[in-house]
Tab-separated table of C-alpha atoms and ligand atoms in Angstrom:
chain	number	residue	atom	x	y	z
A	1	MET	CA	-11.018	-9.685	17.031
A	2	LYS	CA	-7.490	-8.405	17.794
A	3	ALA	CA	-6.405	-5.218	16.132
A	4	LEU	CA	-3.719	-5.798	13.485
A	5	ARG	CA	-0.583	-3.952	14.265
A	6	LEU	CA	2.677	-3.156	12.346
A	7	GLY	CA	4.948	-6.262	12.275
A	8	ASP	CA	1.924	-8.686	12.576
A	9	ILE	CA	1.694	-11.294	9.835
A	10	ALA	CA	-1.062	-10.104	7.400
A	11	PRO	CA	-3.882	-12.751	7.816
A	12	ASN	CA	-4.126	-15.115	4.907
A	13	PHE	CA	-7.523	-15.745	3.319
A	14	THR	CA	-9.122	-17.008	0.155
A	15	ALA	CA	-11.685	-14.786	-1.563
A	16	ARG	CA	-13.395	-14.332	-4.914
A	17	SER	CA	-12.066	-11.578	-6.979
A	18	THR	CA	-12.548	-10.031	-10.334
A	19	GLU	CA	-9.441	-11.991	-11.447
A	20	GLY	CA	-10.541	-15.454	-9.941
A	21	GLU	CA	-10.342	-17.103	-6.572
A	22	ILE	CA	-7.418	-15.782	-4.679
A	23	ASN	CA	-5.379	-17.307	-1.794
A	24	PHE	CA	-3.898	-14.018	-0.489
A	25	HIS	CA	-0.491	-15.310	0.552
A	26	GLU	CA	0.121	-17.389	-2.626
A	27	TRP	CA	-1.144	-14.277	-4.798
A	28	LEU	CA	1.399	-12.094	-2.935
A	29	GLY	CA	4.239	-14.631	-3.684
A	30	ASP	CA	7.754	-13.131	-2.744
A	31	GLY	CA	6.931	-9.542	-3.362
A	32	TRP	CA	5.249	-6.561	-1.682
A	33	GLY	CA	1.552	-5.971	-1.640
A	34	VAL	CA	-1.029	-3.301	-1.030
A	35	LEU	CA	-4.521	-4.214	0.155
A	36	PHE	CA	-6.961	-1.444	0.107
A	37	SER	CA	-10.666	-1.138	0.825
A	38	HIS	CA	-13.320	1.160	-0.433
A	39	PRO	CA	-16.861	1.768	1.020
A	40	ALA	CA	-18.858	0.468	-2.057
A	41	ASP	CA	-19.239	0.104	-5.804
A	42	TYR	CA	-20.677	2.883	-7.863
A	43	THR	CA	-19.538	5.637	-5.489
A	44	PRO	CA	-17.865	8.735	-6.808
A	45	VAL	CA	-14.551	8.920	-4.638
A	46	CYS	CA	-13.954	5.104	-5.039
A	47	THR	CA	-14.526	5.560	-8.888
A	48	THR	CA	-11.690	7.999	-9.036
A	49	GLU	CA	-9.310	6.039	-6.575
A	50	LEU	CA	-9.641	2.892	-8.695
A	51	GLY	CA	-8.958	4.662	-11.805
A	52	THR	CA	-5.863	6.292	-10.340
A	53	VAL	CA	-4.557	3.028	-9.028
A	54	ALA	CA	-4.958	1.459	-12.616
A	55	LYS	CA	-2.989	4.325	-13.994
A	56	TYR	CA	-0.265	3.981	-11.272
A	57	LYS	CA	0.147	0.151	-11.993
A	58	PRO	CA	3.399	0.705	-13.836
A	59	GLU	CA	4.841	2.525	-10.736
A	60	PHE	CA	3.631	-0.451	-8.441
A	61	ASP	CA	5.176	-2.874	-10.767
A	62	LYS	CA	8.567	-1.120	-10.737
A	63	ARG	CA	8.667	-1.376	-7.077
A	64	ASN	CA	7.605	-5.176	-7.189
A	65	VAL	CA	4.306	-4.433	-5.468
A	66	LYS	CA	0.944	-6.058	-6.268
A	67	VAL	CA	-2.229	-4.099	-5.576
A	68	ILE	CA	-5.602	-5.599	-4.697
A	69	ALA	CA	-8.819	-3.723	-3.759
A	70	LEU	CA	-11.794	-4.825	-1.782
A	71	SER	CA	-15.401	-3.937	-1.268
A	72	VAL	CA	-18.372	-5.665	0.179
A	73	ASP	CA	-20.230	-5.813	-3.129
A	74	GLY	CA	-20.436	-8.767	-5.301
A	75	LEU	CA	-18.720	-9.806	-8.506
A	76	THR	CA	-21.364	-8.887	-10.914
A	77	SER	CA	-21.534	-5.475	-9.386
A	78	HIS	CA	-17.710	-5.069	-9.674
A	79	TYR	CA	-17.616	-6.121	-13.349
A	80	ASP	CA	-20.299	-3.685	-14.297
A	81	TRP	CA	-18.770	-0.835	-12.244
A	82	ILE	CA	-15.250	-1.574	-13.744
A	83	LYS	CA	-16.817	-0.566	-17.205
A	84	ASP	CA	-17.793	2.751	-15.679
A	85	ILE	CA	-14.284	3.343	-14.056
A	86	ASN	CA	-12.702	2.579	-17.393
A	87	GLU	CA	-14.915	5.040	-19.202
A	88	THR	CA	-14.873	7.974	-16.797
A	89	GLN	CA	-11.277	7.627	-15.637
A	90	HIS	CA	-9.847	6.878	-19.096
A	91	THR	CA	-7.998	3.819	-18.165
A	92	LYS	CA	-8.473	0.055	-17.680
A	93	VAL	CA	-8.735	-1.442	-14.347
A	94	ASN	CA	-5.762	-3.918	-14.204
A	95	PHE	CA	-5.748	-5.356	-10.748
A	96	PRO	CA	-8.219	-7.677	-8.777
A	97	ILE	CA	-11.149	-6.400	-6.785
A	98	ILE	CA	-12.234	-8.759	-3.995
A	99	ALA	CA	-15.850	-9.378	-3.737
A	100	ASP	CA	-16.295	-9.582	0.056
A	101	GLU	CA	-20.064	-9.951	0.275
A	102	ASP	CA	-19.877	-12.008	3.590
A	103	ARG	CA	-17.446	-9.501	4.904
A	104	LYS	CA	-14.898	-12.212	5.928
A	105	VAL	CA	-11.837	-10.233	4.818
A	106	ALA	CA	-13.259	-6.878	6.051
A	107	ASN	CA	-13.734	-8.389	9.561
A	108	LEU	CA	-10.306	-10.139	9.462
A	109	TYR	CA	-8.711	-6.701	8.688
A	110	ASP	CA	-10.949	-4.587	10.818
A	111	MET	CA	-12.192	-2.570	7.826
A	112	LEU	CA	-15.745	-2.100	9.146
A	113	HIS	CA	-16.037	0.799	11.502
A	114	PRO	CA	-19.820	0.979	12.187
A	115	ASN	CA	-19.540	4.206	14.131
A	116	SER	CA	-18.236	5.865	10.898
A	117	ASP	CA	-20.045	3.957	8.154
A	118	ASP	CA	-22.918	1.578	8.945
A	119	LYS	CA	-22.757	-0.141	5.508
A	120	GLY	CA	-19.487	-0.522	3.858
A	121	THR	CA	-15.794	-0.671	4.704
A	122	VAL	CA	-13.748	2.422	5.478
A	123	ARG	CA	-10.794	3.264	3.290
A	124	SER	CA	-8.104	1.037	4.809
A	125	VAL	CA	-4.608	0.625	3.460
A	126	PHE	CA	-2.284	-2.286	4.259
A	127	ILE	CA	1.336	-2.402	2.880
A	128	ILE	CA	2.804	-5.743	3.282
A	129	GLY	CA	6.337	-6.912	2.885
A	130	PRO	CA	7.758	-9.936	1.289
A	131	ASP	CA	7.878	-11.432	4.665
A	132	LYS	CA	4.036	-11.146	4.728
A	133	LYS	CA	4.361	-8.771	7.689
A	134	ILE	CA	2.323	-5.543	7.876
A	135	LYS	CA	4.479	-2.513	7.218
A	136	LEU	CA	1.986	0.180	7.245
A	137	THR	CA	-1.799	0.733	8.021
A	138	ILE	CA	-3.733	3.878	7.236
A	139	THR	CA	-7.494	4.505	7.619
A	140	TYR	CA	-9.156	7.327	5.696
A	141	PRO	CA	-12.824	8.276	6.053
A	142	ALA	CA	-15.267	7.452	3.255
A	143	SER	CA	-15.393	10.963	1.919
A	144	THR	CA	-11.704	11.492	1.482
A	145	GLY	CA	-9.934	9.876	-1.512
A	146	ARG	CA	-6.501	8.663	-0.755
A	147	ASN	CA	-3.242	10.129	-2.016
A	148	PHE	CA	-1.570	7.363	-3.882
A	149	ASP	CA	1.515	9.396	-4.431
A	150	GLU	CA	1.830	9.137	-0.591
A	151	ILE	CA	1.410	5.323	-0.705
A	152	LEU	CA	4.201	5.075	-3.303
A	153	ARG	CA	6.366	7.502	-1.354
A	154	VAL	CA	5.998	5.171	1.822
A	155	ILE	CA	6.856	2.038	-0.331
A	156	ASP	CA	9.976	3.793	-1.393
A	157	SER	CA	10.851	4.554	2.201
A	158	LEU	CA	10.061	1.084	3.335
A	159	GLN	CA	12.262	-0.505	0.510
A	160	LEU	CA	15.162	1.854	1.538
A	161	THR	CA	14.945	0.584	5.074
A	162	ALA	CA	14.600	-3.067	3.931
A	163	TYR	CA	17.344	-2.991	1.316
A	164	GLN	CA	19.647	-0.092	2.238
A	165	LYS	CA	19.556	0.373	5.948
A	166	LEU	CA	18.116	3.896	5.595
A	167	ALA	CA	15.329	5.844	7.085
A	168	THR	CA	13.701	8.829	5.603
A	169	PRO	CA	13.127	12.273	7.250
A	170	ALA	CA	10.136	14.438	7.577
A	171	ASN	CA	8.523	15.230	4.190
A	172	TRP	CA	11.116	13.141	2.313
A	173	ASN	CA	10.683	12.511	-1.373
A	174	ASN	CA	12.538	10.224	-3.608
A	175	GLY	CA	15.879	11.722	-4.356
A	176	ASP	CA	16.228	13.751	-1.100
A	177	ASP	CA	18.906	12.933	1.391
A	178	CYS	CA	18.270	10.000	3.783
A	179	VAL	CA	18.808	9.110	7.462
A	180	VAL	CA	21.361	6.354	8.304
A	181	LEU	CA	19.654	3.931	10.477
A	182	PRO	CA	20.759	4.107	14.200
A	183	SER	CA	21.798	0.430	14.164
A	184	VAL	CA	24.584	1.190	11.449
A	185	THR	CA	27.944	2.237	13.051
A	186	ASN	CA	30.207	5.096	11.698
A	187	GLU	CA	32.713	2.358	10.757
A	188	GLU	CA	30.213	0.569	8.558
A	189	ILE	CA	29.080	3.720	6.650
A	190	PRO	CA	31.920	3.981	3.962
A	191	GLY	CA	31.074	0.310	2.864
A	192	LEU	CA	27.305	1.003	2.797
A	193	PHE	CA	27.161	4.530	1.598
A	194	PRO	CA	30.083	5.559	-0.637
A	195	LYS	CA	28.600	8.934	-1.423
A	196	GLY	CA	29.476	9.896	2.127
A	197	TYR	CA	27.598	11.235	5.113
A	198	THR	CA	27.146	14.224	7.254
A	199	GLU	CA	27.064	13.819	11.020
A	200	ILE	CA	24.762	16.695	12.252
A	201	LYS	CA	24.620	14.895	15.775
A	202	PRO	CA	25.950	11.426	16.557
A	203	TYR	CA	22.305	10.201	16.272
A	204	LEU	CA	21.293	12.188	13.187
A	205	ARG	CA	23.520	11.149	10.119
A	206	ILE	CA	22.473	12.150	6.564
A	207	THR	CA	23.631	10.615	3.417
A	208	PRO	CA	22.490	11.168	-0.292
A	209	GLN	CA	19.910	8.518	-1.486
A	210	PRO	CA	22.085	5.600	-2.984
A	211	ASN	CA	19.826	4.632	-5.690
A	212	TRP	CA	19.343	8.082	-7.091
A	213	ASN	CA	21.550	9.798	-9.806
B	301	LIG	C1	-17.679	7.647	-2.021
B	301	LIG	O1	-17.574	8.103	-3.030
B	301	LIG	O2	-17.305	6.628	-1.867
B	301	LIG	C2	-18.286	8.380	-0.733
B	301	LIG	C3	-18.401	9.843	-0.826
B	301	LIG	C4	-18.924	10.521	0.179
B	301	LIG	C5	-19.261	9.781	1.326
B	301	LIG	C6	-19.194	8.464	1.417
B	301	LIG	C7	-18.620	7.788	0.278
């Protein structure tokens, strides 16, 4: 199996999920997507993660991002566990969870790392763009819950690059100054960034975030 890299097309698949059979590319449609795996149902860290994602759904919706989770447990287990997530995390799971019992999707996306966890998937995250290309991958160990604020932060950065020709500097957060992409010439800047820019070095040009106050 070839490792998936940034810029690769996210492999398509069909799978059973808690919201019915899904053809991944059709389900993504024209928008952005996040596919994330967790080790198993009825595990403590996963319970908090899925509850958090349910609460963040409006933030994903605002950014035109669909989220879908995956574990190698079956649908009956998923449905029962969702009741626990809803109860303990005070939310309602509002996105599909893939039941990848035959590990088809986990293998396709290299989510099984047997030297780390011999049973379930590790905590993989794939952010996929409207062109179906992989824009980000991260892999967390089973014992570390993910920071979904960071995932939203990366989506904001990716969308600034895709739609505004901007990059984002170290520790950037929404509303902070951005970096003009090296491919943009100084002559193009006034038309693209009417708030102006500061040239710290010819290769380091800073501009206020356009879509912010
Ligand atoms: C979990 O909650 O998923 C988990 C916690 C510790 C080790 C492995 C998994």
